[in-house]
Short mmCIF file of C-alpha atoms in Angstrom, two decimals:
data_model
loop_
_atom_site.label_atom_id
_atom_site.label_comp_id
_atom_site.label_asym_id
_atom_site.label_seq_id
_atom_site.Cartn_x
_atom_site.Cartn_y
_atom_site.Cartn_z
CA UNK L 30 27.80 -8.53 -12.55
CA UNK L 31 24.10 -9.15 -12.33
CA UNK L 32 22.06 -6.10 -13.12
CA UNK L 33 18.43 -5.66 -12.18
CA UNK L 34 16.92 -2.39 -13.35
CA UNK L 35 13.58 -0.81 -12.61
CA UNK L 36 11.98 1.66 -14.98
CA UNK L 37 11.48 4.50 -12.51
CA UNK L 38 13.04 5.49 -9.20
CA UNK L 39 10.15 7.76 -8.27
CA UNK L 40 6.58 7.75 -9.53
CA UNK L 41 3.55 9.83 -8.59
CA UNK L 42 0.13 8.65 -9.74
CA UNK L 43 -3.47 9.55 -9.03
CA UNK L 44 -6.05 7.32 -7.38
CA UNK L 45 -7.73 5.12 -9.96
CA UNK L 46 -4.94 5.25 -12.52
CA UNK L 47 -3.51 2.09 -14.03
CA UNK L 48 0.16 1.83 -13.09
CA UNK L 49 2.91 -0.26 -14.65
CA UNK L 50 6.18 -0.95 -12.85
CA UNK L 51 8.81 -2.55 -15.04
CA UNK L 52 11.76 -4.70 -14.03
CA UNK L 53 14.49 -6.03 -16.31
CA UNK L 54 17.37 -8.39 -15.49
CA UNK L 55 20.30 -9.14 -17.74
CA UNK L 56 21.42 -12.52 -16.41
CA UNK L 57 18.92 -14.87 -18.00
CA UNK L 58 17.41 -15.67 -14.61
CA UNK L 59 14.33 -17.87 -14.53
CA UNK L 60 12.83 -16.58 -11.32
CA UNK L 61 11.74 -13.02 -10.69
CA UNK L 62 9.97 -11.43 -7.76
CA UNK L 63 8.06 -8.30 -6.78
CA UNK L 64 8.14 -7.10 -3.18
CA UNK L 65 6.75 -4.06 -1.47
CA UNK L 66 8.61 -2.46 1.40
CA UNK L 67 6.87 -0.49 4.13
CA UNK L 68 8.31 0.96 7.34
CA UNK L 69 7.96 -1.46 10.21
CA UNK L 70 6.74 -4.25 7.92
CA UNK L 71 9.91 -5.13 6.04
CA UNK L 72 9.60 -6.66 2.60
CA UNK L 73 6.52 -8.60 1.63
CA UNK L 74 6.22 -10.75 -1.48
CA UNK L 75 3.52 -9.68 -3.91
CA UNK L 76 4.03 -12.06 -6.85
CA UNK L 77 6.76 -14.15 -8.33
CA UNK L 78 7.38 -15.84 -11.65
CA UNK L 79 9.45 -18.93 -12.33
CA UNK L 80 9.22 -18.85 -16.11
CA UNK L 81 7.81 -16.89 -19.00
CA UNK L 82 4.03 -16.58 -18.69
CA UNK L 83 4.12 -18.37 -15.33
CA UNK L 84 3.25 -16.59 -12.11
CA UNK L 85 2.36 -17.35 -8.54
CA UNK L 86 0.79 -15.24 -5.85
CA UNK L 87 2.91 -14.21 -2.95
CA UNK L 88 1.70 -13.10 0.46
CA UNK L 89 -0.07 -9.88 -0.54
CA UNK L 90 -1.32 -10.15 -4.15
CA UNK L 91 -4.59 -8.29 -3.68
CA UNK L 92 -4.84 -5.22 -5.91
CA UNK L 93 -1.92 -6.28 -8.09
CA UNK L 94 -1.31 -8.35 -11.19
CA UNK L 95 1.85 -9.25 -13.09
CA UNK L 96 3.00 -9.97 -16.60
CA UNK L 97 5.99 -11.94 -17.85
CA UNK L 98 6.03 -12.06 -21.63
CA UNK L 99 9.81 -12.26 -21.94
CA UNK L 100 12.31 -13.95 -19.66
CA UNK L 101 14.19 -10.77 -18.82
CA UNK L 102 11.18 -8.59 -18.03
CA UNK L 103 8.67 -8.81 -15.17
CA UNK L 104 5.98 -6.18 -14.85
CA UNK L 105 3.86 -5.30 -11.85
CA UNK L 106 0.46 -3.81 -12.62
CA UNK L 107 -1.80 -1.83 -10.35
CA UNK L 108 -5.13 -1.97 -12.17
CA UNK L 109 -6.63 0.91 -10.21
CA UNK L 110 -4.12 2.56 -7.91
CA UNK L 111 -5.20 3.39 -4.38
CA UNK L 112 -3.53 5.46 -1.68
CA UNK L 113 -2.75 2.38 0.38
CA UNK L 114 -0.50 1.21 -2.44
CA UNK L 115 1.87 4.10 -1.78
CA UNK L 116 5.08 2.22 -1.04
CA UNK L 117 8.56 1.24 -2.17
CA UNK L 118 8.48 -1.56 -4.73
CA UNK L 119 11.50 -3.81 -5.18
CA UNK L 120 12.14 -6.31 -7.93
CA UNK L 121 14.53 -9.26 -7.56
CA UNK L 122 15.74 -12.20 -9.62
CA UNK L 123 17.59 -15.47 -9.10
CA UNK L 124 19.02 -17.95 -11.55
CA UNK L 125 19.18 -21.75 -11.56
CA UNK L 126 21.70 -23.20 -9.14
CA UNK L 127 22.15 -19.82 -7.49
CA UNK L 128 21.48 -19.09 -3.84
CA UNK L 129 21.19 -15.31 -3.81
CA UNK L 130 18.42 -13.02 -4.96
CA UNK L 131 19.60 -9.88 -6.74
CA UNK L 132 17.60 -6.72 -6.17
CA UNK L 133 16.87 -3.69 -8.27
CA UNK L 134 17.16 -0.13 -6.87
CA UNK L 135 13.45 0.14 -6.13
CA UNK L 136 10.60 2.36 -7.27
CA UNK L 137 9.06 4.70 -4.74
CA UNK L 138 5.43 5.03 -5.75
CA UNK L 139 3.17 7.72 -4.34
CA UNK L 140 -0.55 7.54 -5.05
CA UNK L 141 -2.44 10.77 -4.35
CA UNK F 5 5.27 -21.42 8.00
CA UNK F 6 8.47 -19.52 8.43
CA UNK F 7 8.85 -16.21 10.18
CA UNK F 8 11.65 -13.85 11.12
CA UNK F 9 11.80 -11.54 14.10
CA UNK F 10 14.08 -8.55 14.33
CA UNK F 11 13.26 -7.16 17.73
CA UNK F 12 15.24 -3.94 17.41
CA UNK F 13 13.74 -1.48 14.96
CA UNK F 14 16.58 0.95 15.52
CA UNK F 15 20.08 0.61 16.97
CA UNK F 16 22.07 3.78 17.68
CA UNK F 17 25.82 3.33 18.14
CA UNK F 18 28.94 5.46 18.15
CA UNK F 19 31.58 5.14 15.50
CA UNK F 20 34.22 2.46 16.22
CA UNK F 21 31.97 0.73 18.77
CA UNK F 22 30.90 -2.89 18.32
CA UNK F 23 27.37 -3.70 17.27
CA UNK F 24 25.06 -6.70 17.25
CA UNK F 25 21.80 -6.81 15.31
CA UNK F 26 19.51 -9.57 16.46
CA UNK F 27 17.55 -11.99 14.31
CA UNK F 28 15.45 -14.94 15.40
CA UNK F 29 13.56 -17.21 13.07
CA UNK F 30 11.02 -19.98 13.24
CA UNK F 31 10.70 -22.86 10.84
CA UNK F 32 9.76 -26.50 11.00
CA UNK F 33 12.45 -27.51 8.52
CA UNK F 34 16.07 -26.73 7.80
CA UNK F 35 16.53 -23.26 6.44
CA UNK F 36 18.97 -20.98 4.74
CA UNK F 37 19.60 -17.61 6.37
CA UNK F 38 20.58 -14.27 4.91
CA UNK F 39 21.42 -10.73 5.94
CA UNK F 40 20.81 -7.95 3.44
CA UNK F 41 21.74 -4.27 3.76
CA UNK F 42 19.89 -1.33 2.25
CA UNK F 43 21.69 1.98 2.03
CA UNK F 44 19.53 5.11 1.68
CA UNK F 45 17.63 5.24 -1.62
CA UNK F 46 19.08 1.97 -2.84
CA UNK F 47 18.00 -1.62 -3.31
CA UNK F 48 19.07 -4.53 -1.14
CA UNK F 49 22.59 -5.92 -1.20
CA UNK F 50 23.57 -9.30 0.23
CA UNK F 51 25.87 -9.02 3.27
CA UNK F 52 26.25 -12.70 4.04
CA UNK F 53 24.45 -16.03 4.00
CA UNK F 54 24.36 -19.30 5.89
CA UNK F 55 23.73 -22.35 3.76
CA UNK F 56 25.41 -25.16 5.71
CA UNK F 57 28.68 -26.04 7.41
CA UNK F 58 30.47 -23.64 9.73
CA UNK F 59 28.05 -21.74 11.91
CA UNK F 60 30.19 -18.58 11.81
CA UNK F 61 29.72 -16.81 8.53
CA UNK F 62 31.81 -13.90 7.35
CA UNK F 63 30.44 -11.36 4.94
CA UNK F 64 31.36 -8.12 3.25
CA UNK F 65 32.39 -4.90 4.97
CA UNK F 66 33.69 -6.70 8.08
CA UNK F 67 30.33 -8.14 9.14
CA UNK F 68 29.86 -11.66 10.45
CA UNK F 69 26.95 -13.69 11.75
CA UNK F 70 26.59 -16.81 13.83
CA UNK F 71 23.95 -19.44 13.19
CA UNK F 72 22.64 -20.96 16.40
CA UNK F 73 20.23 -23.78 15.70
CA UNK F 74 19.22 -24.42 19.30
CA UNK F 75 18.31 -20.78 19.82
CA UNK F 76 17.03 -20.34 16.26
CA UNK F 77 19.08 -17.19 15.92
CA UNK F 78 21.30 -15.61 13.31
CA UNK F 79 22.69 -12.44 14.89
CA UNK F 80 24.80 -10.03 12.87
CA UNK F 81 27.93 -8.51 14.39
CA UNK F 82 30.66 -6.06 13.58
CA UNK F 83 33.52 -5.32 16.00
CA UNK F 84 33.95 -1.68 14.97
CA UNK F 85 31.38 0.26 12.95
CA UNK F 86 31.92 3.19 10.60
CA UNK F 87 29.67 6.08 9.73
CA UNK F 88 29.22 4.46 6.32
CA UNK F 89 27.53 1.45 7.97
CA UNK F 90 24.47 3.59 8.62
CA UNK F 91 21.75 1.70 6.77
CA UNK F 92 18.82 -0.63 7.25
CA UNK F 93 19.57 -4.30 7.76
CA UNK F 94 17.20 -7.12 6.93
CA UNK F 95 17.38 -10.71 8.08
CA UNK F 96 15.72 -13.29 5.83
CA UNK F 97 15.00 -17.01 5.93
CA UNK F 98 14.29 -19.45 3.15
CA UNK F 99 13.58 -23.14 2.78
CA UNK F 100 14.65 -22.92 -0.82
CA UNK F 101 16.38 -20.02 -2.45
CA UNK F 102 13.29 -19.20 -4.39
CA UNK F 103 11.20 -17.61 -1.71
CA UNK F 104 12.56 -15.39 1.03
CA UNK F 105 10.74 -14.36 4.19
CA UNK F 106 12.08 -11.09 5.56
CA UNK F 107 12.14 -9.57 9.01
CA UNK F 108 10.90 -6.05 9.59
CA UNK F 109 14.39 -4.56 9.46
CA UNK F 110 16.76 -2.84 11.87
CA UNK F 111 17.96 0.68 11.22
CA UNK F 112 21.59 1.08 12.29
CA UNK F 113 22.46 4.68 13.11
CA UNK F 114 26.18 5.35 13.52
CA UNK F 115 27.15 8.70 14.94
CA UNK F 116 30.60 10.28 15.36
#
């Protein structure tokens, strides 16, 4: 079974803090994704990575950056958290020749 | 560009009644279509997918969906719902499996 884990289920941070959200997958998948989920907006792609040290912007990259130093780990970074980044963040991965993205349980981030 | 429309933000239904969750998409090329389910405080789980072939797709938990190319729709159905089907359902479209575009979600509320 594919397992995608996220470092925290709930996180509360203050405005201006640097925030790291970690995602790890155990299936040697090349491609990994970060989405944010907001009520009434569904899931929107922030960034994705198709290999170590490779990244591409998704639909809403502003205010975020990512890091992929190892194949199994994909980190989302909020350089200076703001209240409008309060959201649910979901990580996903997909392997070569596969047709289904596997999702982690999500991190609910609150920025106060 | 692709887009997905889920017109119903919320669908209330009684237990054992049938349900249909609507999904329409737009794309200039052939696409793959997915339905994901999100139970409270969890990540997304794949319900079913249309890749090619038969337009009627069966998924887990008794759900099925029909791909209609002329109407650009991929509606999700279940003949008899259970309380445990209460969740949020997301339709998604993709030209490749690497990038999904999600709808805004439909919350299914099953009451006794």
